[in-house]
Short mmCIF file of C-alpha atoms in Angstrom, two decimals:
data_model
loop_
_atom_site.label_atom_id
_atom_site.label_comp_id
_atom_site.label_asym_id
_atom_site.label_seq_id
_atom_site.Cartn_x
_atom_site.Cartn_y
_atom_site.Cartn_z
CA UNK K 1 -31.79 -0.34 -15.29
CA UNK K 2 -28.26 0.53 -16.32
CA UNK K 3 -25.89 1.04 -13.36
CA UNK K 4 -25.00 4.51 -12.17
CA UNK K 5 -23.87 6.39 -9.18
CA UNK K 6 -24.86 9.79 -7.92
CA UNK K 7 -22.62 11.58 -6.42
CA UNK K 8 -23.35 14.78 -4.32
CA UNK K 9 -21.35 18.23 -5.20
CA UNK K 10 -18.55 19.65 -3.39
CA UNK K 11 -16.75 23.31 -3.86
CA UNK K 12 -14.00 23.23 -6.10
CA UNK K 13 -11.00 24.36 -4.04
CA UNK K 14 -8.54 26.68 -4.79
CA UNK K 15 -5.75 25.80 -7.23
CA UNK K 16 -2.65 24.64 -5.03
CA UNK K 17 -4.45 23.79 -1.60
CA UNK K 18 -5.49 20.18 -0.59
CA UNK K 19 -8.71 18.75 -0.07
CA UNK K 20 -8.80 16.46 2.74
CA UNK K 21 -10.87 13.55 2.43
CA UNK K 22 -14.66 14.41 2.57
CA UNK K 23 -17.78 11.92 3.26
CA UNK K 24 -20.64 11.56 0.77
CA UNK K 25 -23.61 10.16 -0.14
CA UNK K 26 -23.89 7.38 -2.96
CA UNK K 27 -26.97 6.40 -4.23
CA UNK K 28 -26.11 3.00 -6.46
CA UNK K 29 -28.70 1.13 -8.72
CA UNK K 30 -28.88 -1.53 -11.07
CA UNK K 31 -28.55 -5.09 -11.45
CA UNK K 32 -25.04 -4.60 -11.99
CA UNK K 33 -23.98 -4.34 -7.80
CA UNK K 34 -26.30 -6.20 -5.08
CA UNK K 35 -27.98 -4.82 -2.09
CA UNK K 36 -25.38 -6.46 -0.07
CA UNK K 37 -22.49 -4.44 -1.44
CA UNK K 38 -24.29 -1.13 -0.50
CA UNK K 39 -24.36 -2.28 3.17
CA UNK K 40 -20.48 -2.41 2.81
CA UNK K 41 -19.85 0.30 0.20
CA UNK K 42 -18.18 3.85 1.95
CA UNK K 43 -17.35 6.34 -0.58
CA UNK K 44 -15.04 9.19 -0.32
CA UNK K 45 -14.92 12.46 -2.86
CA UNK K 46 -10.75 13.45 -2.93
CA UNK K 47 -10.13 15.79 -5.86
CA UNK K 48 -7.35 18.70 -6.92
CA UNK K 49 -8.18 21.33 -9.45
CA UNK K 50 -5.93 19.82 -11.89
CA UNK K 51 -8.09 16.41 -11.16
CA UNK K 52 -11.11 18.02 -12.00
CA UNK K 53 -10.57 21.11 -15.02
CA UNK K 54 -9.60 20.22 -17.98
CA UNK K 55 -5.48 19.26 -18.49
CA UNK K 56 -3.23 16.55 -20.86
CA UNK K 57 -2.47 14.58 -17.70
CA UNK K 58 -3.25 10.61 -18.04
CA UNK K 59 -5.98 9.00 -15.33
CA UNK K 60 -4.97 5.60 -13.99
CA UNK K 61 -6.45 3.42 -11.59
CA UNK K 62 -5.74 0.39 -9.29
CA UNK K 63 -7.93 -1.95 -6.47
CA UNK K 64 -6.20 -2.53 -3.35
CA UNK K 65 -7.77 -5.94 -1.89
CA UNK K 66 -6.13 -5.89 1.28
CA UNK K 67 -7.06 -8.26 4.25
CA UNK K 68 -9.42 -5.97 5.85
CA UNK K 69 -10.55 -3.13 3.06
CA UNK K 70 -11.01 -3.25 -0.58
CA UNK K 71 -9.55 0.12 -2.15
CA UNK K 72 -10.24 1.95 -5.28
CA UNK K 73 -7.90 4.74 -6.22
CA UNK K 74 -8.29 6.97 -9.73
CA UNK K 75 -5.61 9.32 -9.91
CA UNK K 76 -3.74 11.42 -11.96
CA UNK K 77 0.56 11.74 -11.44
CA UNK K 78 2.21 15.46 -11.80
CA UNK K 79 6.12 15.94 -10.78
CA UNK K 80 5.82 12.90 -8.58
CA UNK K 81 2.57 13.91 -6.74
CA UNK K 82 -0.63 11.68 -6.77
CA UNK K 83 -3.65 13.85 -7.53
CA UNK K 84 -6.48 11.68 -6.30
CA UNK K 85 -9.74 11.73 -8.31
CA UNK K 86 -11.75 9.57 -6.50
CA UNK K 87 -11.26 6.87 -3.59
CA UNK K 88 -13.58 4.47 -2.87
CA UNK K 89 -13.42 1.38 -0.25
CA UNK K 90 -15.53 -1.67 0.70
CA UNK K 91 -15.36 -3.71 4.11
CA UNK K 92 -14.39 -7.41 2.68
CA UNK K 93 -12.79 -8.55 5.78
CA UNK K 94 -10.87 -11.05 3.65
CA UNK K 95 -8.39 -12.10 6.09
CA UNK K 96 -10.85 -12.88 8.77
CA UNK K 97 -10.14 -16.47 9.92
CA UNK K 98 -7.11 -17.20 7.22
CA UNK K 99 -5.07 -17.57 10.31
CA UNK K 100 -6.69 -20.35 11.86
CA UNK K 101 -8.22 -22.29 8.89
CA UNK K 102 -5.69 -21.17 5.86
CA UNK K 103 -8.70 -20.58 3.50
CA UNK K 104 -10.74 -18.23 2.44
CA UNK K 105 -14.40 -17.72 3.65
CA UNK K 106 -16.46 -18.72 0.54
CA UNK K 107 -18.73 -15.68 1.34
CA UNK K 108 -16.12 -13.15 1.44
CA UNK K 109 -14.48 -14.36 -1.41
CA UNK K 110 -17.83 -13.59 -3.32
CA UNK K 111 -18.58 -10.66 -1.87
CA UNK K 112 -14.85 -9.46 -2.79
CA UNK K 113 -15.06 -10.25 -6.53
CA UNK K 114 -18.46 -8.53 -6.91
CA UNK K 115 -16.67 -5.01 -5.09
CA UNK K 116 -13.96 -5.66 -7.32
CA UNK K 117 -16.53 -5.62 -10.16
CA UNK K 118 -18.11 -2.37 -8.93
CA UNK K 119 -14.96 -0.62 -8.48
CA UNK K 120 -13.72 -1.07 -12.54
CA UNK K 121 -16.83 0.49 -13.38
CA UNK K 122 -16.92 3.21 -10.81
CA UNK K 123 -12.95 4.05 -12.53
CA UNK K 124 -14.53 3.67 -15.86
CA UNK K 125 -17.17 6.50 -14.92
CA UNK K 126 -14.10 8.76 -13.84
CA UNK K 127 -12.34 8.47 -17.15
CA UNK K 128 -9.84 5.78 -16.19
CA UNK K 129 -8.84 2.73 -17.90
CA UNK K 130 -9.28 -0.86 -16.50
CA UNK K 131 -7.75 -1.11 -12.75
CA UNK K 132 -4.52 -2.58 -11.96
CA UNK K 133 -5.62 -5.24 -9.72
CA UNK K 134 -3.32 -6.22 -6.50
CA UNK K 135 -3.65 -8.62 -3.73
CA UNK K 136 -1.92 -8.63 -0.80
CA UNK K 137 -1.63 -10.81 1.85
CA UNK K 138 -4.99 -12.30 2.89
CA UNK K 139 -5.38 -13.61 -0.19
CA UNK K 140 -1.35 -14.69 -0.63
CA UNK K 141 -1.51 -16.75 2.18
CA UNK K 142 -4.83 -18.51 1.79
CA UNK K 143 -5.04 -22.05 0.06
CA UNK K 144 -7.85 -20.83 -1.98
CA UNK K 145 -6.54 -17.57 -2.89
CA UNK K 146 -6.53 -18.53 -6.62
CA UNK K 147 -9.95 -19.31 -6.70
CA UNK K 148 -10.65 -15.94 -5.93
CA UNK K 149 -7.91 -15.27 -8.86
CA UNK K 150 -10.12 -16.89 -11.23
CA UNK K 151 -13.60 -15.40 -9.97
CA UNK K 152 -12.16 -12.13 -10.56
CA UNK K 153 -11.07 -13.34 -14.25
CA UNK K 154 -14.41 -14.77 -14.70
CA UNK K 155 -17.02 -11.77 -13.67
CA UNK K 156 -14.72 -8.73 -14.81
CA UNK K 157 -12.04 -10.10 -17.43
CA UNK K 158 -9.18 -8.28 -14.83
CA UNK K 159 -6.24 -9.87 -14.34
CA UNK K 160 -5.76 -9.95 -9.96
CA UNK K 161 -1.80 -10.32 -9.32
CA UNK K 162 -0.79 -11.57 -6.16
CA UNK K 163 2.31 -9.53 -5.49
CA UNK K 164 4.94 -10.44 -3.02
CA UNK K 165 5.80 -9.12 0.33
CA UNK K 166 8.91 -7.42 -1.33
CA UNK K 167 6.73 -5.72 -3.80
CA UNK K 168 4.15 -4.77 -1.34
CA UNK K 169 7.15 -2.95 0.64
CA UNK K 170 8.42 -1.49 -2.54
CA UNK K 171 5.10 0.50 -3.61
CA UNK K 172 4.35 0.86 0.23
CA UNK K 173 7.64 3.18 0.46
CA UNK K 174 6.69 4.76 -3.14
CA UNK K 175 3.69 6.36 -2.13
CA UNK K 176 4.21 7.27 1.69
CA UNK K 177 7.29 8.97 0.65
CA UNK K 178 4.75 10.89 -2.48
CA UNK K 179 2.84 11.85 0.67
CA UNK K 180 5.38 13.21 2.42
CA UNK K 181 6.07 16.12 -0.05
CA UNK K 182 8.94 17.79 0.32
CA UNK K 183 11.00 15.44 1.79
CA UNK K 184 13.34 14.40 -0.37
CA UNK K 185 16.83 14.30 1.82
CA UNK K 186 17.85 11.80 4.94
CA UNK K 187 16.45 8.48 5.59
CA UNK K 188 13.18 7.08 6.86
CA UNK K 189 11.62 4.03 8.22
CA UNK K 190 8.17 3.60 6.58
CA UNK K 191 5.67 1.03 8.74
CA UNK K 192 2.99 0.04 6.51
CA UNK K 193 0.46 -1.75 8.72
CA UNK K 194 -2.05 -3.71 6.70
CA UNK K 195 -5.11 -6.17 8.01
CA UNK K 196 -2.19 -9.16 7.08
CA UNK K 197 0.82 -7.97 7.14
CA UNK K 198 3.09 -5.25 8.03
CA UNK K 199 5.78 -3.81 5.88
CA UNK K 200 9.02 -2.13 7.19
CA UNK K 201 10.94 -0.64 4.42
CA UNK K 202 13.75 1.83 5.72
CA UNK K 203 15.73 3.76 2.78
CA UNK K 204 16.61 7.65 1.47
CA UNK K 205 13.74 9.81 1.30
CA UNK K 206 14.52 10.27 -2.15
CA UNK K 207 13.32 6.47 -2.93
CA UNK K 208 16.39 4.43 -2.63
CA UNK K 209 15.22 1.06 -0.43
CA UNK K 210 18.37 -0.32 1.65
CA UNK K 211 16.10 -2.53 3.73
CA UNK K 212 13.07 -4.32 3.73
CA UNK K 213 10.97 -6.93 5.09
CA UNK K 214 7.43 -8.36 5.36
CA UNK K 215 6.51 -9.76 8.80
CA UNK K 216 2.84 -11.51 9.67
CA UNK K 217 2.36 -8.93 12.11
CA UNK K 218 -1.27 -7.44 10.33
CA UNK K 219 -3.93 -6.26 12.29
CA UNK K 220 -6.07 -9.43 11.79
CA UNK K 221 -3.31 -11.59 12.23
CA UNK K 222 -2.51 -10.52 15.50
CA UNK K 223 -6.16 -9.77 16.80
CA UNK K 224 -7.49 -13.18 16.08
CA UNK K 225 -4.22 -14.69 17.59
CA UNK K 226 -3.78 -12.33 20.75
CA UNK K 227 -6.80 -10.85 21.35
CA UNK K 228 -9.62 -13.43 22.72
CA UNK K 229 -11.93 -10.45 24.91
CA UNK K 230 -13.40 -7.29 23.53
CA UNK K 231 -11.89 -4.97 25.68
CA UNK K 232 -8.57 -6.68 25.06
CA UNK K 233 -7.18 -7.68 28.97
CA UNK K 234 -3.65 -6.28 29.72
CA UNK K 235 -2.19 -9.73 29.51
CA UNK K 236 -3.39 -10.32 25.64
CA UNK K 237 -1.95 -6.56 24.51
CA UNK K 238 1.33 -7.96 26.58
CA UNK K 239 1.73 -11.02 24.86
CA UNK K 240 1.35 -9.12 21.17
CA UNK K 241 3.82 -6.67 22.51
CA UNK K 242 6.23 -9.53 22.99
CA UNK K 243 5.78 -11.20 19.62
CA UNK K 244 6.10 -7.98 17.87
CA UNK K 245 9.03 -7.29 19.37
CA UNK K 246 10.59 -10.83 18.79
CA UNK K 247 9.82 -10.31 15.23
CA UNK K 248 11.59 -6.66 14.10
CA UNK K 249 14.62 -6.85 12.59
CA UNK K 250 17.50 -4.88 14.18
CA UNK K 251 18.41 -2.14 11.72
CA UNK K 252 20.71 0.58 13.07
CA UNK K 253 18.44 3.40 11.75
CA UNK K 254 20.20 5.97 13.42
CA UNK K 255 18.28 9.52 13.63
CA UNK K 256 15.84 8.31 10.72
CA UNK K 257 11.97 9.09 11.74
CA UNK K 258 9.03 6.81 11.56
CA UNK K 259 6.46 6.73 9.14
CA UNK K 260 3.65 4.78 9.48
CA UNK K 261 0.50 4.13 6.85
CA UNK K 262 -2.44 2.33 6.59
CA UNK K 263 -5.90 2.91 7.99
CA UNK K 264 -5.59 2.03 11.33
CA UNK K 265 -2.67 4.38 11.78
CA UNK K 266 -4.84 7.25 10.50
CA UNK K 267 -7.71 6.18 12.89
CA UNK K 268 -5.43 7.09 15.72
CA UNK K 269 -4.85 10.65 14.39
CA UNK K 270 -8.73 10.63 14.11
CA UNK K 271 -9.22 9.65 17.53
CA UNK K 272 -6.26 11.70 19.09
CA UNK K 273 -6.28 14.76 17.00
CA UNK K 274 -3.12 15.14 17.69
CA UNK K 275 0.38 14.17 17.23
CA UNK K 276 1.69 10.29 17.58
CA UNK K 277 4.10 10.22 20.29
CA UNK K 278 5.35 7.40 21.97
CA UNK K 279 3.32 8.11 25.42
CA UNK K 280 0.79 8.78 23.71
CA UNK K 281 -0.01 5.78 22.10
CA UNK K 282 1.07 3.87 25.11
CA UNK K 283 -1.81 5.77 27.11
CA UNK K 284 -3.94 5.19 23.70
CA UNK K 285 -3.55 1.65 24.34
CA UNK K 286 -4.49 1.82 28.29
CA UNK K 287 -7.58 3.85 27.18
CA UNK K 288 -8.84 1.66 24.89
CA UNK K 289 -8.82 -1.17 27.14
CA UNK K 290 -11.20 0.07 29.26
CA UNK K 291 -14.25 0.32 26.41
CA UNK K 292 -15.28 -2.41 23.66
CA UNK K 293 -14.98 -2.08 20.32
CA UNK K 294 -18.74 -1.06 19.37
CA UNK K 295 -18.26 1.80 21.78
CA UNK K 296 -15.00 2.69 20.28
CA UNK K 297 -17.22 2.58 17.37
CA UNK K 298 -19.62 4.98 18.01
CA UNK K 299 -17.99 7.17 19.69
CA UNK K 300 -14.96 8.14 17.21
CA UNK K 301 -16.94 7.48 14.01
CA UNK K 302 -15.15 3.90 13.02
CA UNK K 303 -16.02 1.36 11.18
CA UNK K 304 -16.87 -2.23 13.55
CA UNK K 305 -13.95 -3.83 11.59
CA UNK K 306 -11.22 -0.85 12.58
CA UNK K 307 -12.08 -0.09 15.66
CA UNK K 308 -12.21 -4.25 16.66
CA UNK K 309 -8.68 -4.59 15.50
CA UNK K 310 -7.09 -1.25 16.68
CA UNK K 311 -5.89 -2.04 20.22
CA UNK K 312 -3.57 -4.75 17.95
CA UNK K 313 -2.50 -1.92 15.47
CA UNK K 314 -1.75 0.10 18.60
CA UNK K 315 0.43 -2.01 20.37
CA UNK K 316 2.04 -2.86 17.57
CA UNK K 317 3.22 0.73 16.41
CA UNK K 318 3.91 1.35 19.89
CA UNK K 319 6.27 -1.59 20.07
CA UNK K 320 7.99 -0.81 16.77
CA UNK K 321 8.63 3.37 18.35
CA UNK K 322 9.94 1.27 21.48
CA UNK K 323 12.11 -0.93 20.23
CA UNK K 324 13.87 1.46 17.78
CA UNK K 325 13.78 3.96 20.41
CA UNK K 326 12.18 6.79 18.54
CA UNK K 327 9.46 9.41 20.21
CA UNK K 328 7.68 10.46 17.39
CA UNK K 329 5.24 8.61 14.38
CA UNK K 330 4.48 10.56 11.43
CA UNK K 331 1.42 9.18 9.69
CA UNK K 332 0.77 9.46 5.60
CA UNK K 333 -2.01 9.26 3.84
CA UNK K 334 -0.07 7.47 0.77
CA UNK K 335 0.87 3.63 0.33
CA UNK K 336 0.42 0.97 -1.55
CA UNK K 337 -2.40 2.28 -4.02
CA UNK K 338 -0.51 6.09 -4.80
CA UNK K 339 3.03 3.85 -5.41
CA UNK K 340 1.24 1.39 -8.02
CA UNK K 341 -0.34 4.89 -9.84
CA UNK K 342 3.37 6.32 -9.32
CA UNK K 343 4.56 3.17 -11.39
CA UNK K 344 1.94 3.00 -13.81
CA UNK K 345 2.39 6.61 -14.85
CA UNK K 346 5.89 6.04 -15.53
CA UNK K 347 4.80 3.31 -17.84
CA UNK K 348 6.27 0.41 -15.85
CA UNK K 349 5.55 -2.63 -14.95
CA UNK K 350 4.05 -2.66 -11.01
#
């Protein structure tokens, strides 16, 4: 049976307004993607009307295989605005245990190559050509992160580059500024906080980078080096406080605001509904404490993976606000995946 995916309807909107990100139901079949993918497999319908009538713009597509999340962004570039056509993501946990053993889990790293598989043909289904294919730091750091390389090479014929820390920053600071619209004057400090990693990149809104600088400070990372009880005690959350603080660099960014990306940032708008101020992800932090993560879970619509590591991602952004003594965290829906589709557009190399 030849693969396919079903994908329910939603209303076209009207030409000019935004569709936030909407939930739906995939139905996958075919020997093409296991049973064991669909138990990991979230899809998410994100469309303009220019993504979806009929136009001259070019489609292009890249996979994100970050330490927690594999990503799958088709999109279409206009003026310097991403027009997503589809966004798809599967739980790979990739990073889980690279900080104590330095490797890989052989299951994961399976599991990884066969979403990776999946996702080219789910962009080839939305008009797009082959994905760009990026690793970040999970599989950067780990002594068998070239086997994965390889297994990718082997099952799909994609080329997976394993792109720096500075080039991570770089398309990090592409597409949160992309999301930030009109913005286009003063400076800004973009935190992009991944599962490995975090990214500080602080530069002109209009794209110039003056700083930047990759510090082990990802959500994994710090959970499975802090974090030993689920709630997290106060002493645990302390000691990550600490070590974050130890390790930002001490830019004078002057009246410059903070923008943070990534999916645990945007779980904290989920679960706040509300602005990111400094108190309130300080009390954020106090509240979680008090509940595990499967409750933390259930109750705010999570996944098990986001809501274990989010007291780390927390702390962490609540450090960063504290230490360059800013109130406020904005929080963008672009990164790394819009800045690669930003480059690719413009016929680059990423």
């Amino acid at each position: 049976m030849p693969f396919f995916a079903m994908i329910s309807p939603v209303p076209t909107p009207v030409r000019g307004v935004r569709v936030p990100h909407q939930e739906r139901e995939i139905l996958v079949s075919g020997a093409n993607i296991s049973p064991r993918i669909g138990e990991r497999y979230h899809g998410r319908y994100e469309h303009s009307r220019r993504a979806i009538g009929g136009n001259d713009l070019s489609r292009y597509s890249v996979v994100d295989v970050g330490s927690n999340t594999i990503h799958l962004l088709v999109g279409e570039v206009d003026g310097g605005e991403v027009l997503p056509v589809t966004g798809e993501k599967f739980s790979a946990r990739l990073g889980a245990g690279v900080e104590k053993t330095g490797r890989l889990e052989q299951e994961r790293l399976l599991l990884a190559a066969e979403a990776i598989n999946f996702f080219a043909r789910i962009a080839a289904l939305n008009g797009a050509p082959s994905p760009e294919v990026l690793a970040t730091s999970a599989v950067r750091d780990a002594e068998n992160g070239p086997e994965l390389v390889e297994r990718v090479r082997e099952t799909t014929g994609l080329k997976m580059r394993l792109i720096s820390g500075k080039k991570e920053a770089e398309l990090g600071f592409r597409g949160a500024l992309s999301a930030l619209g009109g913005r286009r004057e003063g400076k800004v400090l973009v935190v992009d906080l991944g599962g490995g990693s975090a990214q500080l990149i602080f530069g002109e809104a209009s794209g110039v980078v003056e700083e930047r600088v990759s510090l082990p400070l990802g959500t994994n990372r710090t959970t499975e080096r802090f974090v030993r009880t689920n709630p997290p005690t106060d002493g645990e959350l302390g000691a990550l406080g600490e070590h974050v603080a130890g390790l930002l660099p001490a830019w004078d960014i002057g009246d410059a605001p903070v923008v943070a990306v990534g999916g645990s940032a945007r779980a904290m708008v989920k679960i706040t509904q509300d602005d990111l101020t400094a108190g309130r992800l300080w009390r954020l932090s106090e509240e979680i404490r008090k509940w595990p993560s499967g409750v933390l879970a259930r109750e705010h619509g999570l996944t098990p993976e986001r809501a274990r590591v989010l007291p780390a991602a927390i702390t962490t952004l609540a450090t960063v606000l504290e230490v360059f003594g800013k109130e406020e965290l904005t929080v963008a829906r672009g990164g790394i995946r819009e800045g690669t589709l930003l480059a690719l557009a413009e016929g680059g190399q990423v």
